[in-house]
Short mmCIF file of C-alpha atoms in Angstrom, two decimals:
data_model
loop_
_atom_site.label_atom_id
_atom_site.label_comp_id
_atom_site.label_asym_id
_atom_site.label_seq_id
_atom_site.Cartn_x
_atom_site.Cartn_y
_atom_site.Cartn_z
CA MET A 1 26.95 -28.40 32.38
CA SER A 2 24.31 -25.74 33.10
CA ILE A 3 26.79 -23.84 35.42
CA GLU A 4 28.82 -22.97 32.40
CA LEU A 5 25.73 -21.56 30.66
CA HIS A 6 24.84 -19.46 33.69
CA GLN A 7 28.43 -18.17 33.89
CA ALA A 8 28.43 -17.42 30.19
CA ALA A 9 25.19 -15.47 30.35
CA HIS A 10 26.63 -13.45 33.22
CA GLU A 11 29.82 -12.78 31.27
CA ALA A 12 27.79 -11.75 28.21
CA MET A 13 25.76 -9.24 30.36
CA SER A 14 28.93 -7.88 32.05
CA ASN A 15 31.10 -7.60 28.94
CA GLU A 16 28.62 -6.97 26.13
CA GLY A 17 25.00 -6.23 27.20
CA ALA A 18 21.48 -7.45 27.37
CA GLU A 19 21.05 -8.61 23.83
CA GLN A 20 24.14 -10.85 24.08
CA ALA A 21 22.99 -12.24 27.44
CA SER A 22 19.46 -12.87 25.96
CA ALA A 23 20.99 -15.50 23.60
CA TYR A 24 20.83 -17.90 26.63
CA PHE A 25 17.01 -17.43 27.00
CA ALA A 26 14.31 -19.61 25.58
CA PRO A 27 11.65 -17.70 23.65
CA ASP A 28 9.06 -18.38 26.36
CA ILE A 29 11.24 -17.75 29.43
CA VAL A 30 9.41 -16.64 32.58
CA TYR A 31 11.70 -14.53 34.76
CA THR A 32 10.87 -12.93 38.06
CA ASP A 33 12.46 -9.94 39.68
CA GLU A 34 11.25 -10.71 43.22
CA ALA A 35 12.56 -7.60 44.77
CA ARG A 36 10.46 -5.41 42.53
CA GLY A 37 7.49 -7.76 42.04
CA LEU A 38 7.96 -7.97 38.26
CA THR A 39 7.52 -10.99 36.12
CA MET A 40 8.59 -11.10 32.51
CA LYS A 41 6.78 -13.63 30.42
CA ASP A 42 8.99 -14.01 27.41
CA LYS A 43 12.38 -13.38 25.86
CA ALA A 44 11.58 -9.87 24.71
CA GLU A 45 10.24 -8.73 28.15
CA THR A 46 13.26 -10.25 29.93
CA THR A 47 15.70 -8.70 27.50
CA GLY A 48 14.01 -5.32 28.07
CA TRP A 49 14.36 -5.75 31.80
CA LEU A 50 18.09 -6.48 31.41
CA THR A 51 18.29 -3.43 29.09
CA GLU A 52 16.94 -1.19 31.90
CA TRP A 53 19.70 -2.41 34.16
CA LYS A 54 22.39 -1.83 31.57
CA THR A 55 20.87 1.69 30.90
CA ALA A 56 21.00 2.50 34.60
CA PHE A 57 24.47 1.01 34.99
CA SER A 58 26.37 1.05 31.75
CA ASP A 59 29.32 -0.76 33.38
CA ALA A 60 27.06 -3.29 35.20
CA ARG A 61 28.88 -6.46 35.98
CA VAL A 62 28.60 -9.68 37.94
CA ALA A 63 31.49 -9.94 40.51
CA ASP A 64 32.61 -12.52 43.08
CA ALA A 65 30.08 -15.14 41.82
CA THR A 66 29.58 -18.57 43.26
CA TYR A 67 27.58 -21.04 41.14
CA LEU A 68 25.82 -24.16 42.28
CA GLU A 69 24.01 -26.85 40.15
CA ALA A 70 20.86 -28.64 41.40
CA GLY A 71 19.41 -30.80 38.66
CA ASP A 72 18.10 -28.64 35.95
CA TRP A 73 18.48 -25.51 38.09
CA THR A 74 21.61 -23.41 38.72
CA ILE A 75 22.04 -20.93 41.53
CA ALA A 76 24.41 -17.93 41.43
CA ARG A 77 25.20 -15.81 44.47
CA PHE A 78 27.10 -12.66 43.31
CA THR A 79 27.73 -9.01 43.86
CA ALA A 80 26.11 -6.73 41.33
CA ARG A 81 28.52 -3.85 40.61
CA GLY A 82 28.17 -0.77 38.49
CA THR A 83 28.04 3.08 38.45
CA ASN A 84 24.59 4.61 38.24
CA ASP A 85 25.18 6.70 35.16
CA GLY A 86 21.75 6.43 33.57
CA PRO A 87 18.08 6.60 34.78
CA PHE A 88 16.88 3.71 36.88
CA GLY A 89 13.15 3.49 36.10
CA GLU A 90 11.97 6.95 37.11
CA LEU A 91 15.06 7.63 39.35
CA PRO A 92 17.70 10.00 38.03
CA PRO A 93 21.33 8.86 37.82
CA THR A 94 23.40 9.68 40.84
CA GLY A 95 26.93 8.80 39.56
CA LYS A 96 27.29 6.57 42.68
CA GLU A 97 28.76 3.04 42.82
CA LEU A 98 26.49 0.09 43.44
CA ALA A 99 27.83 -3.07 45.17
CA THR A 100 24.93 -5.12 46.24
CA PRO A 101 24.55 -8.87 46.90
CA PHE A 102 22.17 -10.81 44.54
CA CYS A 103 20.98 -14.40 44.39
CA GLU A 104 19.70 -15.73 41.04
CA LEU A 105 18.00 -19.14 40.26
CA LEU A 106 17.78 -20.37 36.67
CA ARG A 107 16.17 -23.50 35.26
CA TRP A 108 17.59 -24.90 32.06
CA SER A 109 16.16 -27.07 29.18
CA ASP A 110 17.92 -28.01 26.02
CA GLY A 111 20.67 -25.44 26.60
CA LYS A 112 18.32 -22.43 27.23
CA CYS A 113 17.09 -20.72 30.30
CA VAL A 114 13.33 -21.36 30.57
CA GLU A 115 12.69 -19.96 34.06
CA GLY A 116 14.45 -17.67 36.51
CA ALA A 117 14.11 -15.59 39.58
CA ILE A 118 16.40 -12.92 41.17
CA TYR A 119 16.43 -11.75 44.77
CA TYR A 120 18.20 -8.61 46.19
CA ASP A 121 17.59 -5.96 48.76
CA THR A 122 16.19 -2.69 47.27
CA THR A 123 16.75 -0.82 50.51
CA THR A 124 20.50 -1.43 50.26
CA MET A 125 20.52 -0.33 46.63
CA MET A 126 18.52 2.87 47.32
CA VAL A 127 20.90 3.79 50.21
CA GLN A 128 23.95 3.13 48.08
CA LEU A 129 22.58 5.19 45.29
CA GLY A 130 21.68 8.07 47.60
CA HIS A 131 17.93 7.92 47.00
CA MET A 132 17.17 7.25 50.61
CA PRO A 133 18.83 7.56 54.02
CA PRO A 134 20.00 4.37 55.90
CA PRO A 135 17.29 2.93 57.99
#
């Protein structure tokens, strides 16, 4: 059952945006962006984090996703795709396409995501976006 919630949150982010995706978050969600060392401690912070992604990649979408359920946790392995048409933090837009593998874990309670973490390779992203040469 939680797999459908995870999929729906991804569809909302891909097709509508951060505010719509945040409808699946509990008010006190704790969500960690492991690659950047950021932990958001409530729904507003997590929605803001998603908004930054949608600002940097207005066509951001989850592609080729595989979902697994493990008790009250779901795991999604997917490719994050989008065109960098807005600033990404302090980095200027490059107009380049992003296609980077991600892994996301979400814990669910009463139909809402209460905890999550996302893992991805920042070097791959920076190379794809043209901010650094390949290692």
